[in-house]
Amino acid sequence: MSAKRAFVIGYPIKHSRSPLIHNYWLSKYDIPGSYEKLEVPPDRLDAFLSEMDRAGYCGGNVTLPYKERVFAACATVTEMARRIGAVNTLWREGDRLCGDNTDVGGFLANLAAESPDWNVDCDRAAVIGAGGAARAILVGLASRGIPEVKLLNRSSDRMLKLAEEAESWGFRRIRTQLLNDDRGALDGEALLVNTTSLGMTGQPKLSINLDGLRQTAVVSDIVYSPLETDLLADARRRGHRISSGLGMLLHQAAPGFERWFGVRPEVTPELRNLIIDDLQQAHS
Ligand SMILES: NC(=O)c1ccc[n+]([C@@H]2O[C@H](COP(=O)([O-])OP(=O)(O)OC[C@H]3O[C@@H](n4cnc5c(N)ncnc54)[C@H](OP(=O)(O)O)[C@@H]3O)[C@@H](O)[C@H]2O)c1
């Protein structure tokens, strides 16, 4: 088998843990190949996309700030990528650039792994944020038939625009509220998801009163550094089940690996510990 090469592109890209994940799987499954971290400046992105197969790459991942630009550059996208309007997984079919978005699948697979019955009685969810990740999570909740969502965001314009778009995705009711609004933000939700960068190392803390959550609610944070954000620690203390951003990161990587290297990889405790060690070293 000839060695295949894949990549993750972004700008900046230093922080990406994707090479650790994919190179772990390449070694575990004894597949000849490589996965590289490439910093591509904005004025080089188009040239990179048109030259990637000549440069020897079969595909790769796309991260901030390029998910929307790469979506627009793709000739073919999956239904999931089309709904989200962003691509995080890329490959070529002949001369066609093709894209998928595996963030939603990663989020849902992780929730299912950590709280298998999360959607049994989940008639109401709250999502904090209104950016690309919030959009992806809403698409995921709609795909699981969650009838009612509440969107909470710092700024109003983006939140209202997203809520308006999401009206056609099958929700029965979508409510919105500014994050700094003093009224109780939560009201009997069975799932709360933070999709903002609040709570991430170096960012301000997310401040939200969890009193209104259902006692059996699952609290999920897509931030993975720190591993347990203040939001998750607070939720754990209150007896909620929690779901971490690291799990989403690991699960979203699997479909791309399968597409490029032909093996559906497993998210193992060993892989999880590898990334945890790396995150801890970066902050020590
Ligand atoms: N675990 C994973 O696998 C995974 C996957 C994808 C993304 N992520 C993480 O998700 C986060 C968001 O990504 P994104 O693509 O959605 O980014 P984005 O499109 O830039 O949206 C950022 C969101 O965070 C809010 N925000 C940022 N700074 C804030 C602050 N100081 N106070 C209040 N709200 C603030 C923004 O509010 P405004 O609208 O008011 O600006 C917006 O809702 C990133 O940290 C990313 O690393 C993780």
Tab-separated table of C-alpha atoms and ligand atoms in Angstrom, residues 64 67 103 129-134 153-155 158 179 195-198 200 203-204 222-224 245-246 248-249 252, ligand 1:
chain	number	residue	atom	x	y	z
A	64	LEU	CA	-10.671	28.184	12.088
A	67	LYS	CA	-14.565	26.305	7.466
A	103	ASP	CA	-18.634	18.278	14.023
A	129	GLY	CA	-23.658	30.874	21.443
A	130	ALA	CA	-24.683	31.776	17.919
A	131	GLY	CA	-21.528	31.145	15.870
A	132	GLY	CA	-20.535	28.278	13.578
A	133	ALA	CA	-20.431	25.715	16.379
A	134	ALA	CA	-23.880	26.735	17.702
A	153	ASN	CA	-25.886	34.763	23.131
A	154	ARG	CA	-23.874	37.874	23.979
A	155	SER	CA	-25.007	39.832	20.932
A	158	ARG	CA	-26.299	36.898	15.206
A	179	LEU	CA	-26.673	36.040	27.839
A	195	THR	CA	-20.705	26.445	22.156
A	196	THR	CA	-18.833	29.706	22.891
A	197	SER	CA	-15.154	30.042	23.722
A	198	LEU	CA	-16.087	31.328	27.210
A	200	MET	CA	-11.516	28.272	27.583
A	203	GLN	CA	-10.837	33.484	27.992
A	204	PRO	CA	-13.384	34.968	30.409
A	222	ILE	CA	-17.502	21.961	23.541
A	223	VAL	CA	-14.465	23.736	25.005
A	224	TYR	CA	-11.786	21.097	25.702
A	245	GLY	CA	-15.432	18.980	24.411
A	246	LEU	CA	-12.562	16.511	24.209
A	248	MET	CA	-16.438	15.691	20.548
A	249	LEU	CA	-12.967	16.474	19.187
A	252	GLN	CA	-15.372	14.210	14.893
B	1	LIG	N1	-14.715	20.294	20.746
B	1	LIG	C1	-14.714	20.428	19.428
B	1	LIG	O1	-14.508	19.457	18.681
B	1	LIG	C2	-15.031	21.765	18.797
B	1	LIG	C3	-15.495	21.827	17.463
B	1	LIG	C4	-15.789	23.090	16.911
B	1	LIG	C5	-15.586	24.250	17.673
B	1	LIG	N2	-15.115	24.127	18.958
B	1	LIG	C6	-14.912	25.356	19.790
B	1	LIG	O2	-16.123	26.099	19.825
B	1	LIG	C7	-15.844	27.467	20.051
B	1	LIG	C8	-16.697	28.362	19.154
B	1	LIG	O3	-16.402	28.116	17.797
B	1	LIG	P1	-17.238	28.851	16.632
B	1	LIG	O4	-16.730	28.280	15.358
B	1	LIG	O5	-18.698	28.794	16.914
B	1	LIG	O6	-16.736	30.383	16.782
B	1	LIG	P2	-17.501	31.695	16.264
B	1	LIG	O7	-18.297	31.425	15.048
B	1	LIG	O8	-16.474	32.756	16.258
B	1	LIG	O9	-18.580	32.032	17.463
B	1	LIG	C9	-18.123	32.388	18.739
B	1	LIG	C10	-19.305	32.437	19.735
B	1	LIG	O10	-18.740	32.707	21.032
B	1	LIG	C11	-19.307	33.936	21.530
B	1	LIG	N3	-18.268	34.659	22.276
B	1	LIG	C12	-16.946	34.773	21.963
B	1	LIG	N4	-16.313	35.523	22.899
B	1	LIG	C13	-17.261	35.876	23.809
B	1	LIG	C14	-17.217	36.650	25.011
B	1	LIG	N5	-16.080	37.211	25.460
B	1	LIG	N6	-18.373	36.802	25.714
B	1	LIG	C15	-19.532	36.245	25.277
B	1	LIG	N7	-19.623	35.507	24.149
B	1	LIG	C16	-18.499	35.333	23.421
B	1	LIG	C17	-19.758	34.692	20.302
B	1	LIG	O11	-20.758	35.638	20.667
B	1	LIG	P3	-21.118	36.877	19.680
B	1	LIG	O12	-22.022	36.330	18.610
B	1	LIG	O13	-21.788	37.844	20.584
B	1	LIG	O14	-19.820	37.378	19.134
B	1	LIG	C18	-20.324	33.535	19.449
B	1	LIG	O15	-21.588	33.143	19.923
B	1	LIG	C19	-14.330	27.626	19.816
B	1	LIG	O16	-13.765	27.780	21.093
B	1	LIG	C20	-13.913	26.325	19.170
B	1	LIG	O17	-12.575	25.952	19.515
B	1	LIG	C21	-14.837	22.931	19.536
